[in-house]
mmCIF file of C-alpha atoms in Angstrom:
data_model
loop_
_atom_site.group_PDB
_atom_site.id
_atom_site.type_symbol
_atom_site.label_atom_id
_atom_site.label_comp_id
_atom_site.label_asym_id
_atom_site.label_seq_id
_atom_site.Cartn_x
_atom_site.Cartn_y
_atom_site.Cartn_z
ATOM 1 C CA UNK A 1360 -251.720 47.973 48.674
ATOM 2 C CA UNK A 1361 -253.120 50.456 50.326
ATOM 3 C CA UNK A 1362 -254.939 53.453 49.661
ATOM 4 C CA UNK A 1363 -252.447 56.829 50.250
ATOM 5 C CA UNK A 1364 -254.950 59.148 52.664
ATOM 6 C CA UNK A 1365 -258.312 58.433 54.142
ATOM 7 C CA UNK A 1366 -260.825 59.128 52.443
ATOM 8 C CA UNK A 1367 -261.912 56.440 50.438
ATOM 9 C CA UNK A 1368 -265.143 55.975 47.500
ATOM 10 C CA UNK A 1369 -269.115 55.426 48.742
ATOM 11 C CA UNK A 1370 -269.863 53.761 45.342
ATOM 12 C CA UNK A 1371 -268.752 50.868 43.211
ATOM 13 C CA UNK A 1372 -269.929 50.734 39.503
ATOM 14 C CA UNK A 1373 -271.171 47.125 39.168
ATOM 15 C CA UNK A 1374 -270.299 45.390 36.107
ATOM 16 C CA UNK A 1375 -270.122 49.066 34.267
ATOM 17 C CA UNK A 1376 -274.104 49.793 34.662
ATOM 18 C CA UNK A 1377 -275.027 49.236 38.355
ATOM 19 C CA UNK A 1378 -274.549 52.082 41.379
ATOM 20 C CA UNK A 1379 -273.531 50.547 44.565
ATOM 21 C CA UNK A 1380 -272.906 52.339 47.429
ATOM 22 C CA UNK A 1381 -270.092 50.375 49.264
ATOM 23 C CA UNK A 1382 -271.620 49.384 52.380
ATOM 24 C CA UNK A 1383 -273.948 46.711 51.627
ATOM 25 C CA UNK A 1384 -275.669 43.630 53.736
ATOM 26 C CA UNK A 1385 -274.692 40.076 54.135
ATOM 27 C CA UNK A 1386 -277.664 38.035 54.856
ATOM 28 C CA UNK A 1387 -276.648 35.007 56.280
ATOM 29 C CA UNK A 1388 -276.885 35.742 59.828
ATOM 30 C CA UNK A 1389 -280.967 36.181 59.324
ATOM 31 C CA UNK A 1390 -281.681 32.503 59.076
ATOM 32 C CA UNK A 1391 -281.254 29.818 62.441
ATOM 33 C CA UNK A 1392 -278.237 28.541 64.448
ATOM 34 C CA UNK A 1393 -275.772 26.925 62.025
ATOM 35 C CA UNK A 1394 -277.243 28.947 58.984
ATOM 36 C CA UNK A 1395 -280.354 26.764 59.136
ATOM 37 C CA UNK A 1396 -283.981 27.184 59.372
ATOM 38 C CA UNK A 1397 -285.379 30.173 60.051
ATOM 39 C CA UNK A 1398 -284.411 33.104 63.114
ATOM 40 C CA UNK A 1399 -285.210 32.691 66.476
ATOM 41 C CA UNK A 1400 -286.958 36.332 65.849
ATOM 42 C CA UNK A 1401 -288.428 36.860 62.548
ATOM 43 C CA UNK A 1402 -290.275 40.253 63.361
ATOM 44 C CA UNK A 1403 -286.583 41.663 63.785
ATOM 45 C CA UNK A 1404 -285.151 39.842 60.831
ATOM 46 C CA UNK A 1405 -288.041 41.380 58.961
ATOM 47 C CA UNK A 1406 -286.687 45.116 60.774
ATOM 48 C CA UNK A 1407 -282.789 44.498 60.244
ATOM 49 C CA UNK A 1408 -283.557 44.480 55.869
ATOM 50 C CA UNK A 1409 -285.849 47.046 55.937
ATOM 51 C CA UNK A 1410 -283.630 49.558 58.278
ATOM 52 C CA UNK A 1411 -280.513 48.882 56.487
ATOM 53 C CA UNK A 1412 -282.243 50.017 53.094
ATOM 54 C CA UNK A 1413 -283.837 52.961 55.676
ATOM 55 C CA UNK A 1414 -279.906 53.510 56.199
ATOM 56 C CA UNK A 1415 -278.614 53.364 52.236
ATOM 57 C CA UNK A 1416 -277.893 49.822 51.832
ATOM 58 C CA UNK A 1417 -279.049 49.205 48.479
ATOM 59 C CA UNK A 1418 -276.683 45.352 47.901
ATOM 60 C CA UNK A 1419 -277.828 42.838 49.599
ATOM 61 C CA UNK A 1420 -275.953 39.418 50.167
ATOM 62 C CA UNK A 1421 -277.026 36.393 49.864
ATOM 63 C CA UNK A 1422 -277.493 32.565 48.692
ATOM 64 C CA UNK A 1423 -280.361 29.492 47.769
ATOM 65 C CA UNK A 1424 -278.233 27.279 50.405
ATOM 66 C CA UNK A 1425 -278.924 30.551 53.394
ATOM 67 C CA UNK A 1426 -281.471 28.378 55.454
ATOM 68 C CA UNK A 1427 -281.406 26.534 52.789
ATOM 69 C CA UNK A 1428 -284.543 29.308 50.765
ATOM 70 C CA UNK A 1429 -285.016 30.876 54.415
ATOM 71 C CA UNK A 1430 -282.797 34.292 53.836
ATOM 72 C CA UNK A 1431 -283.722 34.711 50.365
ATOM 73 C CA UNK A 1432 -287.523 34.445 51.770
ATOM 74 C CA UNK A 1433 -286.949 36.710 53.769
ATOM 75 C CA UNK A 1434 -285.641 39.101 51.755
ATOM 76 C CA UNK A 1435 -288.472 38.964 49.569
ATOM 77 C CA UNK A 1436 -291.206 38.701 52.439
ATOM 78 C CA UNK A 1437 -289.516 42.322 53.830
ATOM 79 C CA UNK A 1438 -288.301 43.857 50.924
ATOM 80 C CA UNK A 1439 -290.531 42.907 48.207
ATOM 81 C CA UNK A 1440 -291.222 45.366 45.806
ATOM 82 C CA UNK A 1441 -287.887 46.438 45.884
ATOM 83 C CA UNK A 1442 -286.857 49.831 45.796
ATOM 84 C CA UNK A 1443 -285.738 51.260 42.838
ATOM 85 C CA UNK A 1444 -282.278 50.479 43.197
ATOM 86 C CA UNK A 1445 -281.412 47.710 45.374
ATOM 87 C CA UNK A 1446 -279.707 45.034 44.105
ATOM 88 C CA UNK A 1447 -279.975 41.488 45.272
ATOM 89 C CA UNK A 1448 -277.249 39.331 44.773
ATOM 90 C CA UNK A 1449 -277.680 35.892 45.401
ATOM 91 C CA UNK A 1450 -275.033 32.546 44.763
ATOM 92 C CA UNK A 1451 -275.525 28.614 44.265
ATOM 93 C CA UNK A 1452 -273.082 25.573 44.592
ATOM 94 C CA UNK A 1453 -274.171 23.850 47.886
ATOM 95 C CA UNK A 1454 -276.174 21.179 49.564
ATOM 96 C CA UNK A 1455 -277.520 21.416 52.523
ATOM 97 C CA UNK A 1456 -278.142 18.473 55.350
ATOM 98 C CA UNK A 1457 -278.292 19.696 58.163
ATOM 99 C CA UNK A 1458 -276.920 22.921 60.316
ATOM 100 C CA UNK A 1459 -273.144 23.748 59.684
ATOM 101 C CA UNK A 1460 -273.303 20.802 56.793
ATOM 102 C CA UNK A 1461 -272.367 22.446 53.112
ATOM 103 C CA UNK A 1462 -271.516 20.033 50.388
ATOM 104 C CA UNK A 1463 -270.154 21.083 47.204
ATOM 105 C CA UNK A 1464 -272.545 20.727 43.879
ATOM 106 C CA UNK A 1465 -271.173 23.387 40.702
ATOM 107 C CA UNK A 1466 -272.985 20.491 38.412
ATOM 108 C CA UNK A 1467 -275.869 22.526 35.553
ATOM 109 C CA UNK A 1468 -278.454 20.481 36.809
ATOM 110 C CA UNK A 1469 -278.347 21.430 40.530
ATOM 111 C CA UNK A 1470 -276.964 25.202 39.688
ATOM 112 C CA UNK A 1471 -279.591 25.716 37.261
ATOM 113 C CA UNK A 1472 -282.698 23.604 40.128
ATOM 114 C CA UNK A 1473 -281.065 27.212 42.843
ATOM 115 C CA UNK A 1474 -281.388 29.000 39.861
ATOM 116 C CA UNK A 1475 -284.831 28.652 39.537
ATOM 117 C CA UNK A 1476 -285.544 28.645 42.904
ATOM 118 C CA UNK A 1477 -284.017 31.760 43.606
ATOM 119 C CA UNK A 1478 -285.962 33.667 40.447
ATOM 120 C CA UNK A 1479 -289.202 32.013 42.439
ATOM 121 C CA UNK A 1480 -288.269 32.728 46.179
ATOM 122 C CA UNK A 1481 -286.977 36.186 44.823
ATOM 123 C CA UNK A 1482 -289.620 37.449 42.938
ATOM 124 C CA UNK A 1483 -286.955 38.350 40.098
ATOM 125 C CA UNK A 1484 -286.965 37.353 36.014
ATOM 126 C CA UNK A 1485 -283.640 38.569 36.345
ATOM 127 C CA UNK A 1486 -281.117 38.554 39.660
ATOM 128 C CA UNK A 1487 -278.480 41.503 39.213
ATOM 129 C CA UNK A 1488 -275.222 39.203 40.373
ATOM 130 C CA UNK A 1489 -275.046 35.839 40.794
ATOM 131 C CA UNK A 1490 -272.526 33.588 42.089
ATOM 132 C CA UNK A 1491 -270.864 30.878 41.656
ATOM 133 C CA UNK A 1492 -270.435 29.963 45.336
ATOM 134 C CA UNK A 1493 -267.823 27.260 44.638
ATOM 135 C CA UNK A 1494 -266.091 25.484 42.014
ATOM 136 C CA UNK A 1495 -266.426 22.439 42.291
ATOM 137 C CA UNK A 1496 -263.643 19.734 42.047
ATOM 138 C CA UNK A 1497 -266.185 17.029 40.705
ATOM 139 C CA UNK A 1498 -266.988 19.444 38.161
ATOM 140 C CA UNK A 1499 -265.438 20.350 34.981
ATOM 141 C CA UNK A 1500 -265.241 23.480 35.700
ATOM 142 C CA UNK A 1501 -265.762 24.307 31.743
ATOM 143 C CA UNK A 1502 -269.014 22.981 32.298
ATOM 144 C CA UNK A 1503 -270.307 24.801 35.413
ATOM 145 C CA UNK A 1504 -268.999 27.626 33.169
ATOM 146 C CA UNK A 1505 -270.944 27.113 30.263
ATOM 147 C CA UNK A 1506 -273.798 26.683 32.355
ATOM 148 C CA UNK A 1507 -273.856 30.414 34.107
ATOM 149 C CA UNK A 1508 -273.017 31.933 30.509
ATOM 150 C CA UNK A 1509 -276.166 30.255 28.793
ATOM 151 C CA UNK A 1510 -278.308 31.445 31.948
ATOM 152 C CA UNK A 1511 -276.703 34.918 31.053
ATOM 153 C CA UNK A 1512 -277.694 35.109 27.652
ATOM 154 C CA UNK A 1513 -281.195 33.041 28.111
ATOM 155 C CA UNK A 1514 -281.698 36.702 30.937
ATOM 156 C CA UNK A 1515 -282.041 34.794 33.894
ATOM 157 C CA UNK A 1516 -278.737 36.303 34.802
ATOM 158 C CA UNK A 1517 -277.455 40.091 34.865
ATOM 159 C CA UNK A 1518 -274.050 39.612 35.655
ATOM 160 C CA UNK A 1519 -271.987 36.700 36.825
ATOM 161 C CA UNK A 1520 -269.821 36.722 39.899
ATOM 162 C CA UNK A 1521 -267.468 33.879 42.082
ATOM 163 C CA UNK A 1522 -266.347 32.883 45.596
ATOM 164 C CA UNK A 1523 -263.531 31.393 47.032
ATOM 165 C CA UNK A 1524 -261.582 31.861 43.917
ATOM 166 C CA UNK A 1525 -257.836 32.123 43.267
ATOM 167 C CA UNK A 1526 -256.561 34.360 39.702
ATOM 168 C CA UNK A 1527 -256.064 31.662 37.601
ATOM 169 C CA UNK A 1528 -259.417 30.282 38.610
ATOM 170 C CA UNK A 1529 -260.721 33.961 37.601
ATOM 171 C CA UNK A 1530 -258.810 34.276 34.405
ATOM 172 C CA UNK A 1531 -260.661 30.484 33.672
ATOM 173 C CA UNK A 1532 -264.201 32.135 34.095
ATOM 174 C CA UNK A 1533 -263.247 35.100 32.089
ATOM 175 C CA UNK A 1534 -263.080 33.039 29.196
ATOM 176 C CA UNK A 1535 -266.626 32.133 29.489
ATOM 177 C CA UNK A 1536 -267.921 35.552 31.202
ATOM 178 C CA UNK A 1537 -267.511 39.097 32.311
ATOM 179 C CA UNK A 1538 -266.393 38.224 36.586
ATOM 180 C CA UNK A 1539 -267.659 41.766 37.936
ATOM 181 C CA UNK A 1540 -267.540 40.414 41.322
ATOM 182 C CA UNK A 1541 -265.508 37.425 43.940
ATOM 183 C CA UNK A 1542 -266.710 37.142 47.224
ATOM 184 C CA UNK A 1543 -263.433 35.651 48.969
ATOM 185 C CA UNK A 1544 -262.656 35.306 52.874
ATOM 186 C CA UNK A 1545 -261.153 38.236 53.882
ATOM 187 C CA UNK A 1546 -260.026 40.695 57.131
ATOM 188 C CA UNK A 1547 -258.479 42.900 58.854
ATOM 189 C CA UNK A 1548 -256.216 39.562 60.362
ATOM 190 C CA UNK A 1549 -256.646 37.670 57.235
ATOM 191 C CA UNK A 1550 -255.043 38.522 53.592
ATOM 192 C CA UNK A 1551 -254.518 35.472 52.719
ATOM 193 C CA UNK A 1552 -256.232 36.384 49.121
ATOM 194 C CA UNK A 1553 -254.738 39.786 48.738
ATOM 195 C CA UNK A 1554 -252.940 38.864 45.356
ATOM 196 C CA UNK A 1555 -257.082 37.922 44.586
ATOM 197 C CA UNK A 1556 -257.924 41.489 45.823
ATOM 198 C CA UNK A 1557 -255.294 43.620 44.057
ATOM 199 C CA UNK A 1558 -255.974 42.291 40.436
ATOM 200 C CA UNK A 1559 -259.422 42.663 41.434
ATOM 201 C CA UNK A 1560 -258.842 46.489 41.952
ATOM 202 C CA UNK A 1561 -257.029 46.415 38.852
ATOM 203 C CA UNK A 1562 -259.195 44.806 36.646
ATOM 204 C CA UNK A 1563 -262.206 46.920 37.723
ATOM 205 C CA UNK A 1564 -263.894 43.602 39.503
ATOM 206 C CA UNK A 1565 -265.288 44.332 43.109
ATOM 207 C CA UNK A 1566 -264.385 42.273 45.347
ATOM 208 C CA UNK A 1567 -266.198 40.885 48.640
ATOM 209 C CA UNK A 1568 -265.064 39.926 51.976
ATOM 210 C CA UNK A 1569 -266.961 37.536 53.683
ATOM 211 C CA UNK A 1570 -266.297 36.841 57.352
ATOM 212 C CA UNK A 1571 -265.242 40.379 57.675
ATOM 213 C CA UNK A 1572 -265.079 40.322 61.343
ATOM 214 C CA UNK A 1573 -262.872 37.618 61.430
ATOM 215 C CA UNK A 1574 -262.972 36.679 65.551
ATOM 216 C CA UNK A 1575 -259.407 35.937 65.732
ATOM 217 C CA UNK A 1576 -257.414 38.982 65.926
ATOM 218 C CA UNK A 1577 -255.985 38.952 68.752
ATOM 219 C CA UNK A 1578 -252.697 39.666 68.401
ATOM 220 C CA UNK A 1579 -253.751 43.161 66.263
ATOM 221 C CA UNK A 1580 -255.804 44.278 69.134
ATOM 222 C CA UNK A 1581 -254.015 47.275 70.838
ATOM 223 C CA UNK A 1582 -253.383 48.587 67.272
ATOM 224 C CA UNK A 1583 -257.102 48.088 67.073
ATOM 225 C CA UNK A 1584 -257.813 49.486 69.942
ATOM 226 C CA UNK A 1585 -255.687 52.851 69.456
ATOM 227 C CA UNK A 1586 -257.140 53.417 66.107
ATOM 228 C CA UNK A 1587 -260.427 53.131 67.831
ATOM 229 C CA UNK A 1588 -260.192 55.242 71.149
ATOM 230 C CA UNK A 1589 -258.727 57.856 68.357
ATOM 231 C CA UNK A 1590 -262.226 57.316 66.818
ATOM 232 C CA UNK A 1591 -264.626 57.299 69.614
ATOM 233 C CA UNK A 1592 -265.042 53.666 67.900
ATOM 234 C CA UNK A 1593 -265.649 50.280 67.957
ATOM 235 C CA UNK A 1594 -262.779 47.720 67.528
ATOM 236 C CA UNK A 1595 -265.782 45.833 65.115
ATOM 237 C CA UNK A 1596 -265.559 49.315 63.619
ATOM 238 C CA UNK A 1597 -262.533 50.252 62.517
ATOM 239 C CA UNK A 1598 -262.102 46.922 61.064
ATOM 240 C CA UNK A 1599 -264.231 47.361 58.743
ATOM 241 C CA UNK A 1600 -263.624 50.498 57.557
ATOM 242 C CA UNK A 1601 -260.189 48.995 57.593
ATOM 243 C CA UNK A 1602 -261.278 46.795 54.559
ATOM 244 C CA UNK A 1603 -263.306 50.395 53.871
ATOM 245 C CA UNK A 1604 -260.462 52.181 53.511
ATOM 246 C CA UNK A 1605 -257.918 49.619 52.083
ATOM 247 C CA UNK A 1606 -259.382 49.260 48.074
ATOM 248 C CA UNK A 1607 -261.787 51.468 46.999
ATOM 249 C CA UNK A 1608 -263.814 48.161 44.915
ATOM 250 C CA UNK A 1609 -264.389 46.508 48.305
ATOM 251 C CA UNK A 1610 -267.965 46.248 49.032
ATOM 252 C CA UNK A 1611 -268.190 45.296 52.760
ATOM 253 C CA UNK A 1612 -271.319 42.785 53.795
ATOM 254 C CA UNK A 1613 -271.013 42.726 57.331
ATOM 255 C CA UNK A 1614 -274.505 40.366 58.285
ATOM 256 C CA UNK A 1615 -277.013 40.856 61.312
ATOM 257 C CA UNK A 1616 -279.737 39.885 62.720
ATOM 258 C CA UNK A 1617 -280.205 42.376 64.846
ATOM 259 C CA UNK A 1618 -281.285 46.307 64.639
ATOM 260 C CA UNK A 1619 -278.688 47.789 67.355
ATOM 261 C CA UNK A 1620 -275.900 45.910 65.225
ATOM 262 C CA UNK A 1621 -276.749 46.543 61.513
ATOM 263 C CA UNK A 1622 -276.765 50.592 63.624
ATOM 264 C CA UNK A 1623 -273.424 50.287 64.914
ATOM 265 C CA UNK A 1624 -272.075 48.531 61.137
ATOM 266 C CA UNK A 1625 -273.005 51.242 59.558
ATOM 267 C CA UNK A 1626 -271.740 53.992 61.050
ATOM 268 C CA UNK A 1627 -268.748 52.376 59.524
ATOM 269 C CA UNK A 1628 -268.771 54.908 56.201
ATOM 270 C CA UNK A 1629 -268.923 58.331 58.630
ATOM 271 C CA UNK A 1630 -265.619 56.942 59.982
ATOM 272 C CA UNK A 1631 -262.880 58.308 57.697
ATOM 273 C CA UNK A 1632 -259.064 57.239 58.879
ATOM 274 C CA UNK A 1633 -256.038 58.932 58.669
ATOM 275 C CA UNK A 1634 -252.550 58.200 56.481
ATOM 276 C CA UNK A 1635 -251.531 57.381 59.874
ATOM 277 C CA UNK A 1636 -254.435 55.304 61.185
ATOM 278 C CA UNK A 1637 -254.190 52.961 58.337
ATOM 279 C CA UNK A 1638 -250.328 52.904 58.656
ATOM 280 C CA UNK A 1639 -250.321 51.793 61.768
ATOM 281 C CA UNK A 1640 -253.246 49.496 60.814
ATOM 282 C CA UNK A 1641 -251.481 47.804 58.611
#
């Protein structure tokens, strides 16, 4: 599934009522090493968040497990009171035991605890987009979906999304609520979830690739380099631009804790890949 030209839509309508810029910001990397604890340079991180909004970002992706809690707290510290139109998406469904340690817990009890925590840390009565970080193999999916459905009916959540799911998972969840986003691992060199991306595109569901700059594309470096040279861009920028042009329902969320890297990432929105570029990259 490739766009026929290098043109791409700049915005996406999330859930039918939230218009967001497709080039957003992922906040996992604004924490400490191993996605644990505070960042080494909090002042720089706060500058990154403020600069992202200045550059047109109005979609920020986070989770209670980033830190844990640290990412959400920093977002509020840097940006609250939030500018009009800023959409903050957060996630729940992981327990953290230490650096790089992740344990799935999507039980209603845990989700209720972390959802309330996210609302408090982000200073939001209603979270615009709340995504289930993982479907828990130890918990009946129906129980998890029922909790999210109830939280939405209570006004704590406006829209609901999923992460690391198959088409079958999405269809099952859609029996309980409208799935407006899917966040799966996906990149120029990792297209395992292509069928999910296609399903989401066909059903007007946002597709949010996490780890969009998979560093393992050594076999593809030459073709990336050729396109990068034609556009006076970096390989990193072209890898992101390919995602941006590949499908108009993709929301990019490259993350960084450095202003310089942020500004480099944001230039991706002005790169217009040609039809020949896209054919070569495919």
